[in-house]
Tab-separated table of C-alpha atoms in Angstrom:
chain	number	residue	atom	x	y	z
A	1007	MET	CA	-0.073	0.243	0.034
A	1008	VAL	CA	1.250	3.602	-0.530
A	1009	VAL	CA	1.159	6.812	1.500
A	1010	VAL	CA	0.874	9.797	-0.213
A	1011	SER	CA	1.798	12.858	2.278
A	1012	GLY	CA	3.997	15.674	3.576
A	1013	GLY	CA	2.391	15.833	6.865
A	1014	GLY	CA	3.738	13.381	9.656
A	1015	GLU	CA	0.474	12.680	11.077
A	1016	VAL	CA	-1.230	10.891	8.506
A	1017	CYS	CA	2.087	8.957	7.224
A	1018	ASP	CA	2.354	7.965	10.891
A	1019	LEU	CA	-1.008	6.976	11.487
A	1020	VAL	CA	-1.421	4.748	8.626
A	1021	THR	CA	2.181	3.542	8.670
A	1022	THR	CA	1.698	2.144	12.364
A	1023	ALA	CA	-1.828	1.290	11.766
A	1024	ALA	CA	-0.529	-1.236	9.057
A	1025	ALA	CA	2.428	-2.375	10.802
A	1026	ALA	CA	0.266	-3.758	13.618
A	1027	LEU	CA	-1.812	-6.115	10.838
A	1028	GLY	CA	1.639	-6.918	9.651
A	1029	TYR	CA	1.647	-4.794	6.273
A	1030	GLY	CA	4.471	-2.816	4.973
A	1031	THR	CA	4.175	0.824	3.608
A	1032	THR	CA	5.750	2.863	0.834
A	1033	VAL	CA	5.693	6.617	1.332
A	1034	CYS	CA	5.717	8.591	-1.983
A	1035	GLU	CA	5.798	12.398	-3.404
A	1036	PRO	CA	2.715	13.199	-5.355
A	1037	GLU	CA	5.087	13.437	-8.370
A	1038	SER	CA	6.180	9.874	-8.072
A	1039	LEU	CA	2.642	8.202	-7.835
A	1040	ALA	CA	1.766	8.015	-11.351
A	1041	GLY	CA	3.999	4.806	-11.901
A	1042	ARG	CA	2.480	3.296	-8.709
A	1043	TRP	CA	-0.953	4.198	-9.484
A	1044	ALA	CA	-2.256	1.121	-10.769
A	1045	SER	CA	-0.139	-1.768	-8.997
A	1046	ALA	CA	-0.902	-0.333	-5.311
A	1047	GLY	CA	-3.528	-2.609	-3.603
A	1048	THR	CA	-4.584	0.535	-1.556
A	1049	ILE	CA	-3.636	4.271	-1.977
A	1050	PHE	CA	-4.103	6.508	1.133
A	1051	ILE	CA	-3.699	10.343	0.607
A	1052	GLY	CA	-2.921	13.410	3.086
A	1053	LEU	CA	-5.318	16.255	2.342
A	1054	ASP	CA	-2.042	18.173	2.577
A	1055	SER	CA	-1.099	16.452	-1.055
A	1056	ALA	CA	-4.831	16.111	-2.542
A	1057	ALA	CA	-4.219	18.911	-4.772
A	1058	GLU	CA	-1.070	17.931	-6.357
A	1059	VAL	CA	-2.432	14.288	-6.985
A	1060	ALA	CA	-5.562	16.089	-8.543
A	1061	ALA	CA	-3.370	17.897	-10.865
A	1062	LEU	CA	-1.945	14.224	-12.066
A	1063	GLU	CA	-5.499	13.518	-13.599
A	1064	LEU	CA	-5.074	9.729	-12.862
A	1065	ALA	CA	-7.696	7.367	-14.014
A	1066	ARG	CA	-10.291	6.281	-11.725
A	1067	ARG	CA	-9.635	3.242	-9.519
A	1068	GLU	CA	-11.021	1.584	-6.210
A	1069	ARG	CA	-9.780	1.751	-2.819
A	1070	VAL	CA	-8.455	5.399	-2.806
A	1071	TYR	CA	-8.876	7.128	0.577
A	1072	LEU	CA	-8.466	10.726	1.555
A	1073	VAL	CA	-7.093	10.810	5.197
A	1074	GLY	CA	-7.163	14.207	7.261
A	1075	ALA	CA	-8.660	16.096	9.774
A	1076	ASP	CA	-10.416	19.147	7.142
A	1077	THR	CA	-13.821	18.253	6.645
A	1078	GLY	CA	-14.133	20.989	4.036
A	1079	ALA	CA	-10.960	20.164	2.070
A	1080	ALA	CA	-12.241	16.489	2.007
A	1081	ALA	CA	-15.421	17.524	0.154
A	1082	LEU	CA	-13.519	19.629	-1.968
A	1083	TRP	CA	-11.110	16.683	-3.299
A	1084	SER	CA	-13.355	13.638	-2.770
A	1085	VAL	CA	-14.878	13.802	-6.041
A	1086	PRO	CA	-12.243	14.763	-8.294
A	1087	LEU	CA	-9.905	11.840	-6.762
A	1088	GLY	CA	-12.637	9.533	-6.518
A	1089	ALA	CA	-11.681	8.841	-3.197
A	1090	GLU	CA	-13.740	7.606	0.272
A	1091	VAL	CA	-12.717	10.046	3.010
A	1092	ILE	CA	-11.400	9.041	6.359
A	1093	VAL	CA	-11.891	12.018	8.700
A	1094	LEU	CA	-9.583	11.978	11.721
A	1095	PRO	CA	-9.517	11.785	14.534
A	1096	GLN	CA	-12.884	9.993	14.288
A	1097	GLY	CA	-12.229	7.639	11.508
A	1098	ARG	CA	-9.219	5.548	12.848
A	1099	GLY	CA	-11.158	2.883	13.441
A	1100	TRP	CA	-12.489	2.699	9.953
A	1101	LEU	CA	-9.042	2.827	8.763
A	1102	SER	CA	-8.046	0.163	10.717
A	1103	SER	CA	-11.223	-1.706	9.212
A	1104	VAL	CA	-9.891	-0.857	5.798
A	1105	LEU	CA	-6.800	-2.201	6.687
A	1106	ALA	CA	-7.956	-5.362	7.877
A	1107	ASP	CA	-9.929	-5.915	4.626
A	1108	ARG	CA	-6.547	-7.298	3.453
A	1109	VAL	CA	-5.976	-9.760	6.523
A	1110	GLY	CA	-6.468	-13.354	6.302
A	1111	GLY	CA	-9.275	-15.307	4.661
A	1112	ALA	CA	-10.982	-13.151	2.000
A	1113	GLY	CA	-14.472	-14.477	2.343
A	1114	GLU	CA	-16.614	-13.305	-0.795
A	1115	VAL	CA	-19.239	-10.369	0.178
A	1116	VAL	CA	-22.697	-10.501	-1.805
A	1117	ALA	CA	-25.117	-7.728	-1.502
A	1118	VAL	CA	-28.972	-8.461	-2.397
A	1119	LEU	CA	-30.487	-4.894	-2.971
A	1120	GLY	CA	-34.102	-4.241	-3.824
A	1121	GLY	CA	-34.947	-2.564	-6.682
A	1122	SER	CA	-38.053	-1.630	-5.328
A	1123	GLY	CA	-40.028	-2.535	-1.898
A	1124	GLY	CA	-41.715	-5.734	-1.666
A	1125	VAL	CA	-40.082	-7.562	-4.196
A	1126	GLY	CA	-38.238	-10.071	-1.960
A	1127	ALA	CA	-34.538	-9.205	-1.921
A	1128	SER	CA	-34.424	-10.319	1.987
A	1129	THR	CA	-35.752	-13.477	1.069
A	1130	LEU	CA	-33.402	-14.238	-1.850
A	1131	ALA	CA	-30.623	-13.033	0.294
A	1132	ALA	CA	-31.700	-15.608	3.115
A	1133	ALA	CA	-32.455	-18.265	0.402
A	1134	LEU	CA	-28.762	-17.574	-1.118
A	1135	ALA	CA	-27.286	-17.920	2.507
A	1136	TRP	CA	-29.430	-21.257	3.157
A	1137	ARG	CA	-28.335	-22.628	-0.317
A	1138	ALA	CA	-24.459	-21.925	-0.070
A	1139	ALA	CA	-24.580	-23.286	3.432
A	1140	ASP	CA	-26.606	-26.590	1.700
A	1141	ALA	CA	-23.313	-26.708	-0.562
A	1142	GLY	CA	-20.847	-26.873	2.557
A	1143	ARG	CA	-20.044	-23.365	2.644
A	1144	SER	CA	-19.541	-21.548	5.849
A	1145	VAL	CA	-21.868	-18.569	5.741
A	1146	ALA	CA	-23.011	-15.405	7.537
A	1147	LEU	CA	-26.111	-13.243	6.845
A	1148	VAL	CA	-26.047	-9.598	7.775
A	1149	ASP	CA	-28.981	-7.493	8.076
A	1150	ALA	CA	-27.935	-3.939	7.447
A	1151	ASP	CA	-31.283	-2.241	7.086
A	1152	ARG	CA	-32.413	-0.705	10.539
A	1153	LEU	CA	-36.173	-0.161	9.032
A	1154	GLY	CA	-36.432	-3.549	7.783
A	1155	GLY	CA	-37.999	-5.165	10.593
A	1156	GLY	CA	-35.186	-7.633	11.325
A	1157	ILE	CA	-34.155	-10.451	9.350
A	1158	ASP	CA	-34.192	-12.607	12.251
A	1159	LEU	CA	-38.131	-12.773	11.981
A	1160	LEU	CA	-37.676	-13.776	8.015
A	1161	VAL	CA	-35.457	-16.864	8.924
A	1162	GLY	CA	-37.167	-18.032	12.396
A	1163	ALA	CA	-34.035	-17.033	14.373
A	1164	GLU	CA	-36.059	-14.338	16.614
A	1165	GLY	CA	-35.756	-17.089	19.801
A	1166	GLU	CA	-32.210	-17.903	18.900
A	1167	PRO	CA	-29.696	-16.855	21.528
A	1168	GLY	CA	-26.653	-14.454	20.081
A	1169	TRP	CA	-25.865	-10.789	19.580
A	1170	ARG	CA	-27.643	-8.529	17.504
A	1171	TRP	CA	-26.636	-5.057	16.376
A	1172	PRO	CA	-27.280	-3.332	19.420
A	1173	ARG	CA	-24.214	-5.242	20.582
A	1174	PHE	CA	-22.003	-4.451	17.842
A	1175	ALA	CA	-23.398	-0.784	17.403
A	1176	ALA	CA	-20.127	0.807	19.036
A	1177	ALA	CA	-17.804	-1.444	17.189
A	1178	ASP	CA	-14.695	0.338	15.573
A	1179	GLY	CA	-11.534	-0.806	13.925
A	1180	VAL	CA	-10.498	-4.430	13.787
A	1181	LEU	CA	-12.692	-7.238	15.577
A	1182	GLY	CA	-11.988	-10.802	16.271
A	1183	ASP	CA	-13.858	-14.157	15.390
A	1184	LEU	CA	-17.576	-13.563	15.976
A	1185	ARG	CA	-18.714	-16.803	15.156
A	1186	GLU	CA	-19.436	-18.040	18.883
A	1187	PHE	CA	-21.463	-14.822	19.521
A	1188	LEU	CA	-23.930	-14.846	16.859
A	1189	PRO	CA	-27.429	-16.961	16.430
A	1190	VAL	CA	-27.423	-19.697	13.837
A	1191	VAL	CA	-30.069	-21.177	11.356
A	1192	ASP	CA	-29.582	-23.952	9.420
A	1193	ARG	CA	-25.771	-23.453	9.532
A	1194	VAL	CA	-25.873	-20.017	8.522
A	1195	SER	CA	-25.018	-17.146	11.241
A	1196	VAL	CA	-27.010	-14.073	11.538
A	1197	VAL	CA	-26.261	-10.644	12.240
A	1198	SER	CA	-29.780	-9.044	12.468
A	1199	MET	CA	-31.481	-5.861	13.538
A	1200	ALA	CA	-33.315	-5.915	17.021
A	1201	ARG	CA	-36.906	-4.626	17.765
A	1202	GLY	CA	-37.383	-1.776	20.203
A	1203	ALA	CA	-34.917	1.067	20.784
A	1204	ASP	CA	-33.599	2.375	17.614
A	1205	VAL	CA	-30.109	1.406	16.601
A	1206	GLU	CA	-27.621	4.255	15.728
A	1207	LEU	CA	-25.874	2.095	13.580
A	1208	GLY	CA	-22.599	3.739	11.818
A	1209	ARG	CA	-20.454	2.758	8.845
A	1210	GLU	CA	-17.503	2.267	11.187
A	1211	ALA	CA	-19.682	-0.696	13.166
A	1212	LEU	CA	-20.729	-2.059	9.769
A	1213	ALA	CA	-17.098	-2.245	8.478
A	1214	ALA	CA	-15.748	-3.505	11.347
A	1215	VAL	CA	-18.389	-6.606	11.587
A	1216	VAL	CA	-18.295	-7.309	8.042
A	1217	GLY	CA	-14.439	-7.151	8.108
A	1218	SER	CA	-14.462	-9.544	10.599
A	1219	LEU	CA	-17.141	-11.901	9.021
A	1220	ARG	CA	-14.874	-12.259	5.607
A	1221	ARG	CA	-11.971	-13.243	7.848
A	1222	SER	CA	-13.891	-15.969	9.125
A	1223	PHE	CA	-17.011	-17.029	6.539
A	1224	GLU	CA	-16.609	-18.197	2.840
A	1225	LEU	CA	-19.451	-16.021	2.059
A	1226	VAL	CA	-20.864	-13.157	3.262
A	1227	VAL	CA	-24.508	-12.214	2.222
A	1228	ILE	CA	-25.464	-8.702	3.284
A	1229	ASP	CA	-29.203	-6.945	3.051
A	1230	PRO	CA	-28.359	-3.486	2.816
A	1231	GLY	CA	-31.953	-1.782	2.686
A	1232	ARG	CA	-32.672	0.549	0.023
A	1233	GLY	CA	-32.326	3.946	2.417
A	1234	GLY	CA	-29.393	5.257	0.995
A	1235	SER	CA	-27.696	5.908	4.163
A	1236	ALA	CA	-24.188	5.837	5.208
A	1237	VAL	CA	-24.679	2.288	6.581
A	1238	CYS	CA	-26.512	1.241	3.458
A	1239	ARG	CA	-23.731	2.548	1.218
A	1240	GLU	CA	-20.697	1.159	3.486
A	1241	ALA	CA	-22.421	-2.019	3.000
A	1242	LEU	CA	-22.418	-1.910	-0.805
A	1243	ARG	CA	-18.582	-0.445	-0.355
A	1244	GLN	CA	-18.050	-3.736	1.442
A	1245	ALA	CA	-19.583	-6.230	-1.444
A	1246	GLY	CA	-17.444	-7.709	-4.374
A	1247	ARG	CA	-20.847	-8.158	-6.160
A	1248	SER	CA	-24.400	-6.764	-6.185
A	1249	LEU	CA	-27.491	-8.517	-6.621
A	1250	VAL	CA	-30.640	-6.164	-7.472
A	1251	VAL	CA	-33.852	-7.672	-7.626
A	1252	VAL	CA	-36.498	-6.158	-9.993
A	1253	ALA	CA	-39.815	-6.506	-10.253
A	1254	GLY	CA	-40.515	-7.732	-13.655
A	1255	CYS	CA	-43.041	-4.730	-14.946
A	1256	VAL	CA	-42.236	-1.525	-16.350
A	1257	ARG	CA	-42.679	0.202	-12.951
A	1258	GLY	CA	-40.810	-2.070	-10.838
A	1259	VAL	CA	-37.722	-1.828	-13.667
A	1260	ALA	CA	-38.216	2.217	-13.414
A	1261	ALA	CA	-37.500	2.140	-9.834
A	1262	ALA	CA	-35.026	-0.136	-9.881
A	1263	GLY	CA	-33.164	2.505	-12.455
A	1264	GLN	CA	-33.564	5.104	-9.853
A	1265	VAL	CA	-32.009	2.858	-7.061
A	1266	VAL	CA	-29.189	1.824	-9.207
A	1267	ARG	CA	-28.489	5.337	-10.197
A	1268	ALA	CA	-28.399	6.913	-6.830
A	1269	LEU	CA	-26.537	3.890	-5.069
A	1270	ALA	CA	-24.347	2.578	-7.861
A	1271	PRO	CA	-23.697	-1.151	-6.535
A	1272	PRO	CA	-20.529	-2.346	-7.295
A	1273	ALA	CA	-20.120	-5.396	-9.931
A	1274	ALA	CA	-24.068	-5.398	-9.965
A	1275	GLU	CA	-26.335	-7.813	-11.630
A	1276	ALA	CA	-30.278	-8.000	-12.000
A	1277	VAL	CA	-32.538	-10.730	-10.800
A	1278	VAL	CA	-35.891	-10.104	-12.359
A	1279	ARG	CA	-38.878	-11.484	-10.511
A	1280	ARG	CA	-42.035	-12.452	-12.665
A	1281	ILE	CA	-45.384	-10.455	-12.093
A	1282	PRO	CA	-48.104	-12.782	-13.427
A	1283	GLY	CA	-49.521	-11.705	-16.663
A	1284	LEU	CA	-46.689	-9.257	-17.270
A	1285	ARG	CA	-43.327	-9.685	-19.041
A	1286	VAL	CA	-40.483	-7.281	-19.574
A	1287	PRO	CA	-37.847	-8.713	-22.282
A	1288	ASP	CA	-34.299	-8.818	-20.985
A	1289	ASP	CA	-32.828	-6.262	-23.513
A	1290	VAL	CA	-35.094	-3.843	-21.758
A	1291	VAL	CA	-34.244	-4.448	-18.471
A	1292	GLU	CA	-30.568	-4.139	-19.330
A	1293	GLU	CA	-30.943	-1.143	-21.032
A	1294	SER	CA	-32.742	0.430	-18.601
A	1295	LEU	CA	-30.581	-0.290	-15.775
A	1296	GLY	CA	-27.069	-0.791	-17.457
A	1297	LEU	CA	-27.260	-4.234	-15.795
A	1298	PRO	CA	-27.050	-7.731	-17.182
A	1299	VAL	CA	-30.048	-9.857	-16.158
A	1300	SER	CA	-28.263	-13.142	-14.175
A	1301	ALA	CA	-31.532	-14.635	-13.580
A	1302	TRP	CA	-35.757	-14.712	-13.692
A	1303	LEU	CA	-37.344	-15.526	-10.406
A	1304	ARG	CA	-40.426	-17.128	-10.791
A	1305	HIS	CA	-43.882	-15.933	-9.081
A	1306	ASP	CA	-44.185	-17.985	-6.036
A	1307	PRO	CA	-47.042	-17.107	-3.354
A	1308	SER	CA	-45.685	-20.054	-1.010
A	1309	LEU	CA	-42.359	-17.624	-0.220
A	1310	ALA	CA	-44.611	-14.983	1.056
A	1311	VAL	CA	-46.329	-17.263	3.276
A	1312	ALA	CA	-43.087	-19.147	4.335
A	1313	ALA	CA	-41.659	-15.502	5.333
A	1314	GLU	CA	-44.690	-14.613	7.338
A	1315	ARG	CA	-44.088	-17.598	9.305
A	1316	GLY	CA	-40.366	-17.320	9.817
A	1317	GLU	CA	-40.043	-20.551	8.083
A	1318	ARG	CA	-37.358	-21.797	5.403
A	1319	PRO	CA	-38.712	-21.119	2.233
A	1320	GLY	CA	-38.868	-23.993	-0.220
A	1321	LEU	CA	-35.755	-23.751	-2.504
A	1322	SER	CA	-37.219	-25.194	-5.816
A	1323	ARG	CA	-35.092	-26.539	-8.207
A	1324	ARG	CA	-37.720	-26.108	-10.979
A	1325	ARG	CA	-36.681	-23.808	-13.610
A	1326	GLY	CA	-37.026	-19.962	-12.156
A	1327	GLY	CA	-37.439	-21.691	-8.866
A	1328	LEU	CA	-35.869	-20.192	-5.659
A	1329	GLY	CA	-33.527	-22.945	-5.242
A	1330	ARG	CA	-32.207	-23.035	-8.788
A	1331	VAL	CA	-31.827	-19.380	-9.465
A	1332	CYS	CA	-29.460	-19.360	-5.897
A	1333	GLU	CA	-27.472	-22.304	-7.407
A	1334	GLN	CA	-27.349	-20.411	-10.694
A	1335	LEU	CA	-25.863	-17.354	-8.892
A	1336	LEU	CA	-23.657	-18.839	-6.690
A	1337	GLU	CA	-22.163	-21.038	-9.733
A	1338	ALA	CA	-21.416	-17.767	-11.168
A	1339	SER	CA	-19.682	-16.260	-8.256
């Protein structure tokens, strides 16, 4: 990883945090950055060097972070650089989480995003987790939608002992192995919201928990919600792949287009849920969303009944059935 800063605080902070995780860092001047820009795993730019780096007009890339205490300067330079912002001193824990993303086993992180309300994104997320667990993979299911009512109700985990988000709300930095603390349903570990007092969940806590899960599980499935909050955006940033569940009608496709444009989910694919009597052609969906269609999910009223009862849905292997679609999606990962 590369650090670009003339200030001692940013260099010291990043190199010390990296060293604690066993990483080496290279500190360079802005004029030397061009040769390292494409090959560096992660780049941290101090706000004192932001203008000089922006003047280089380098191609956009992932894992570029602006680090410093001046929020005004961070807002000014984050867009030209295409960089995430780590504000000091509040963001020290998040910096550690960013660095920890490269530690140990790097499990796959998949976000399942609803293109509109009630389209079944949470059901698909749970089914995807269960199908992967049935295939022998270690899986965690994460509910990051604070207004969604709790995914534990959907999967029948409300009575299972274990920690929910209120226990993690203050999490920051690098966490240890969480497996022993989480509720487990059909071999899937669950991190869910809890009903009652509202939880002020921040992106630092989300990054810390998902970072831990990535190191402990082969697959982490996240339901980020559609609110566009900092937590939702952080959940999508953590994902290496996004599945956007789209209602297969004109209005559903239009709504999904708004969600995709607003949230810009990474490596996104569309999963279209059929609506009885309606059909929107694949090319229309793909052109409207700018996403490939990975699967069509047939209409199945039993899924809503199972969700209402907190029962595991039937993973039908019929064409377009939930089980077959999950298998398709997992095989493509």
